[in-house]
């Protein structure tokens, strides 16, 4: 059975158009769950990833999942979760929304309200779409980026305090 599985993976990898790193990672995916509490809400990010080819290569990950629970209500979403205006903006810059992965998460308190903050990255680069921030209120509602609770320096300061999420970034 084991030889058959390895043989099947070898054939599939030989036929794959996506590149060698995905094939080298075949069968070595591991699921991680990272959690934080943010006011009355609990936020969980689930990432299923395989280690990159070496210590400098990005990990290979499947789409992440988010669960946010508050006051008995549970909301789940596939990530990246962005509003339509942000998706349009990324596509206009020739970026790909599917390349964004949450690499950090945190909680910010602004004017007596708590917001779960997710920081997305494509794993490097300086293009406008290579990093992205999203915020959720305590009920789990995704906020429009025009109504974002933090801007500029406040976000940069927060980044250092945010919890690292197991995903595309090498350890």
mmCIF file of C-alpha atoms in Angstrom:
data_model
loop_
_atom_site.group_PDB
_atom_site.id
_atom_site.type_symbol
_atom_site.label_atom_id
_atom_site.label_comp_id
_atom_site.label_asym_id
_atom_site.label_seq_id
_atom_site.Cartn_x
_atom_site.Cartn_y
_atom_site.Cartn_z
ATOM 1 C CA UNK A 1 0.000 0.000 0.000
ATOM 2 C CA UNK A 2 2.783 2.439 0.932
ATOM 3 C CA UNK A 3 4.663 1.831 -2.324
ATOM 4 C CA UNK A 4 1.451 2.373 -4.301
ATOM 5 C CA UNK A 5 0.813 5.692 -2.534
ATOM 6 C CA UNK A 6 4.394 6.888 -3.158
ATOM 7 C CA UNK A 7 4.210 5.776 -6.780
ATOM 8 C CA UNK A 8 0.890 7.635 -7.284
ATOM 9 C CA UNK A 9 2.360 10.781 -5.721
ATOM 10 C CA UNK A 10 5.399 10.516 -7.997
ATOM 11 C CA UNK A 11 3.216 10.256 -11.108
ATOM 12 C CA UNK A 12 1.008 13.157 -10.015
ATOM 13 C CA UNK A 13 4.051 15.294 -9.260
ATOM 14 C CA UNK A 14 5.568 14.433 -12.617
ATOM 15 C CA UNK A 15 2.379 15.646 -14.304
ATOM 16 C CA UNK A 16 1.889 18.731 -12.136
ATOM 17 C CA UNK A 17 2.282 22.108 -13.767
ATOM 18 C CA UNK A 18 2.606 24.046 -10.531
ATOM 19 C CA UNK A 19 6.247 23.315 -9.819
ATOM 20 C CA UNK A 20 8.622 21.068 -7.959
ATOM 21 C CA UNK A 21 8.121 22.508 -4.450
ATOM 22 C CA UNK A 22 4.492 21.343 -4.292
ATOM 23 C CA UNK A 23 5.541 17.866 -5.334
ATOM 24 C CA UNK A 24 8.395 17.658 -2.894
ATOM 25 C CA UNK A 25 5.932 18.548 -0.165
ATOM 26 C CA UNK A 26 3.402 15.891 -1.195
ATOM 27 C CA UNK A 27 2.222 13.912 1.789
ATOM 28 C CA UNK A 28 3.957 16.119 4.363
ATOM 29 C CA UNK A 29 1.176 18.595 5.104
ATOM 30 C CA UNK A 30 0.564 19.441 8.738
ATOM 31 C CA UNK A 31 -2.388 21.364 10.188
ATOM 32 C CA UNK A 32 -1.811 24.185 12.683
ATOM 33 C CA UNK A 33 -4.393 26.125 14.676
ATOM 34 C CA UNK A 34 -3.453 29.540 16.050
ATOM 35 C CA UNK A 35 -5.832 31.322 18.425
ATOM 36 C CA UNK A 36 -6.259 34.625 20.216
ATOM 37 C CA UNK A 37 -8.928 36.180 22.415
ATOM 38 C CA UNK A 38 -10.073 39.640 21.457
ATOM 39 C CA UNK A 39 -12.471 41.170 23.937
ATOM 40 C CA UNK A 40 -15.478 38.832 24.024
ATOM 41 C CA UNK A 41 -14.453 37.080 20.808
ATOM 42 C CA UNK A 42 -12.165 34.117 20.176
ATOM 43 C CA UNK A 43 -10.419 33.998 16.800
ATOM 44 C CA UNK A 44 -8.873 30.827 15.347
ATOM 45 C CA UNK A 45 -6.876 30.497 12.129
ATOM 46 C CA UNK A 46 -6.332 27.020 10.744
ATOM 47 C CA UNK A 47 -3.445 26.537 8.305
ATOM 48 C CA UNK A 48 -2.516 23.307 6.530
ATOM 49 C CA UNK A 49 1.028 23.610 5.216
ATOM 50 C CA UNK A 50 4.060 21.660 4.113
ATOM 51 C CA UNK A 51 7.564 22.883 4.742
ATOM 52 C CA UNK A 52 9.347 24.693 1.901
ATOM 53 C CA UNK A 53 12.326 23.171 0.115
ATOM 54 C CA UNK A 54 14.801 24.837 2.492
ATOM 55 C CA UNK A 55 14.932 27.363 5.353
ATOM 56 C CA UNK A 56 14.614 30.296 2.921
ATOM 57 C CA UNK A 57 11.706 28.935 0.831
ATOM 58 C CA UNK A 58 8.078 29.732 1.524
ATOM 59 C CA UNK A 59 5.980 26.933 2.918
ATOM 60 C CA UNK A 60 3.346 25.432 0.623
ATOM 61 C CA UNK A 61 -0.119 25.960 2.112
ATOM 62 C CA UNK A 62 -3.705 25.148 1.342
ATOM 63 C CA UNK A 63 -6.273 27.959 1.800
ATOM 64 C CA UNK A 64 -6.580 28.994 5.441
ATOM 65 C CA UNK A 65 -9.778 28.899 7.478
ATOM 66 C CA UNK A 66 -10.955 31.356 10.106
ATOM 67 C CA UNK A 67 -13.415 30.762 12.932
ATOM 68 C CA UNK A 68 -14.582 33.570 15.171
ATOM 69 C CA UNK A 69 -16.882 32.930 18.114
ATOM 70 C CA UNK A 70 -18.566 35.481 20.339
ATOM 71 C CA UNK A 71 -21.591 35.330 22.652
ATOM 72 C CA UNK A 72 -22.499 31.835 21.470
ATOM 73 C CA UNK A 73 -22.433 32.740 17.773
ATOM 74 C CA UNK A 74 -19.793 31.154 15.542
ATOM 75 C CA UNK A 75 -18.735 32.520 12.177
ATOM 76 C CA UNK A 76 -16.430 30.661 9.791
ATOM 77 C CA UNK A 77 -14.819 31.872 6.575
ATOM 78 C CA UNK A 78 -12.295 30.752 3.995
ATOM 79 C CA UNK A 79 -9.313 33.091 3.800
ATOM 80 C CA UNK A 80 -8.364 35.434 2.356
ATOM 81 C CA UNK A 81 -11.615 37.222 3.113
ATOM 82 C CA UNK A 82 -11.655 40.713 1.635
ATOM 83 C CA UNK A 83 -14.396 43.117 0.607
ATOM 84 C CA UNK A 84 -15.114 43.585 -3.094
ATOM 85 C CA UNK A 85 -13.395 46.987 -3.284
ATOM 86 C CA UNK A 86 -10.153 45.532 -1.890
ATOM 87 C CA UNK A 87 -10.292 42.553 -4.247
ATOM 88 C CA UNK A 88 -10.782 44.895 -7.205
ATOM 89 C CA UNK A 89 -7.843 47.048 -6.055
ATOM 90 C CA UNK A 90 -5.513 44.032 -5.790
ATOM 91 C CA UNK A 91 -6.536 42.749 -9.227
ATOM 92 C CA UNK A 92 -5.997 46.213 -10.770
ATOM 93 C CA UNK A 93 -2.416 46.057 -9.477
ATOM 94 C CA UNK A 94 -2.097 42.657 -11.211
ATOM 95 C CA UNK A 95 -1.979 40.874 -7.871
ATOM 96 C CA UNK A 96 -3.612 37.598 -6.972
ATOM 97 C CA UNK A 97 -5.853 37.476 -3.917
ATOM 98 C CA UNK A 98 -5.250 33.721 -3.585
ATOM 99 C CA UNK A 99 -1.543 34.354 -2.890
ATOM 100 C CA UNK A 100 -2.339 36.197 0.367
ATOM 101 C CA UNK A 101 -1.921 34.234 3.606
ATOM 102 C CA UNK A 102 -2.396 35.382 7.186
ATOM 103 C CA UNK A 103 1.016 35.429 8.848
ATOM 104 C CA UNK A 104 0.088 37.443 11.991
ATOM 105 C CA UNK A 105 -3.030 38.169 14.008
ATOM 106 C CA UNK A 106 -3.766 40.456 16.902
ATOM 107 C CA UNK A 107 -6.334 42.431 18.824
ATOM 108 C CA UNK A 108 -6.620 46.205 18.941
ATOM 109 C CA UNK A 109 -8.709 48.290 21.286
ATOM 110 C CA UNK A 110 -9.939 51.550 19.782
ATOM 111 C CA UNK A 111 -12.462 53.795 21.549
ATOM 112 C CA UNK A 112 -13.645 51.025 23.925
ATOM 113 C CA UNK A 113 -14.202 48.567 21.058
ATOM 114 C CA UNK A 114 -12.082 45.504 20.277
ATOM 115 C CA UNK A 115 -11.070 44.554 16.753
ATOM 116 C CA UNK A 116 -9.429 41.347 15.565
ATOM 117 C CA UNK A 117 -6.712 42.312 13.088
ATOM 118 C CA UNK A 118 -5.280 39.976 10.442
ATOM 119 C CA UNK A 119 -2.075 40.734 8.555
ATOM 120 C CA UNK A 120 -1.778 39.027 5.181
ATOM 121 C CA UNK A 121 1.364 38.624 3.090
ATOM 122 C CA UNK A 122 2.378 36.990 -0.175
ATOM 123 C CA UNK A 123 5.702 36.202 1.466
ATOM 124 C CA UNK A 124 7.748 39.131 0.189
ATOM 125 C CA UNK A 125 7.877 41.851 -2.381
ATOM 126 C CA UNK A 126 7.111 45.541 -2.456
ATOM 127 C CA UNK A 127 4.029 45.638 -4.683
ATOM 128 C CA UNK A 128 0.947 47.316 -3.157
ATOM 129 C CA UNK A 129 -0.786 43.916 -2.967
ATOM 130 C CA UNK A 130 2.102 42.062 -1.277
ATOM 131 C CA UNK A 131 0.669 42.779 2.163
ATOM 132 C CA UNK A 132 -2.823 43.489 3.401
ATOM 133 C CA UNK A 133 -4.652 44.201 6.666
ATOM 134 C CA UNK A 134 -8.206 43.240 7.586
ATOM 135 C CA UNK A 135 -10.209 43.936 10.735
ATOM 136 C CA UNK A 136 -13.257 42.305 12.296
ATOM 137 C CA UNK A 137 -15.524 43.670 14.987
ATOM 138 C CA UNK A 138 -16.309 41.486 18.019
ATOM 139 C CA UNK A 139 -19.325 39.943 16.284
ATOM 140 C CA UNK A 140 -17.049 38.663 13.486
ATOM 141 C CA UNK A 141 -18.131 41.185 10.860
ATOM 142 C CA UNK A 142 -15.434 42.049 8.305
ATOM 143 C CA UNK A 143 -14.960 45.816 8.272
ATOM 144 C CA UNK A 144 -14.700 47.809 5.085
ATOM 145 C CA UNK A 145 -11.083 48.990 4.742
ATOM 146 C CA UNK A 146 -12.373 52.564 4.467
ATOM 147 C CA UNK A 147 -13.643 52.224 8.047
ATOM 148 C CA UNK A 148 -10.503 50.556 9.363
ATOM 149 C CA UNK A 149 -9.962 51.252 13.076
ATOM 150 C CA UNK A 150 -6.176 51.728 12.761
ATOM 151 C CA UNK A 151 -3.998 53.441 10.155
ATOM 152 C CA UNK A 152 -0.312 54.072 9.332
ATOM 153 C CA UNK A 153 1.984 54.130 12.364
ATOM 154 C CA UNK A 154 -0.601 52.493 14.640
ATOM 155 C CA UNK A 155 -0.617 49.424 12.377
ATOM 156 C CA UNK A 156 3.164 49.320 12.152
ATOM 157 C CA UNK A 157 3.462 49.439 15.958
ATOM 158 C CA UNK A 158 0.822 46.749 16.326
ATOM 159 C CA UNK A 159 2.614 44.374 13.929
ATOM 160 C CA UNK A 160 5.402 43.754 16.454
ATOM 161 C CA UNK A 161 2.875 42.744 19.124
ATOM 162 C CA UNK A 162 0.839 40.435 16.909
ATOM 163 C CA UNK A 163 0.923 36.657 17.262
ATOM 164 C CA UNK A 164 2.742 34.781 14.492
ATOM 165 C CA UNK A 165 0.487 32.448 12.507
ATOM 166 C CA UNK A 166 1.900 29.210 11.133
ATOM 167 C CA UNK A 167 1.546 29.536 7.370
ATOM 168 C CA UNK A 168 3.683 30.401 4.331
ATOM 169 C CA UNK A 169 6.615 32.008 6.148
ATOM 170 C CA UNK A 170 9.573 29.730 6.892
ATOM 171 C CA UNK A 171 10.381 29.257 10.554
#
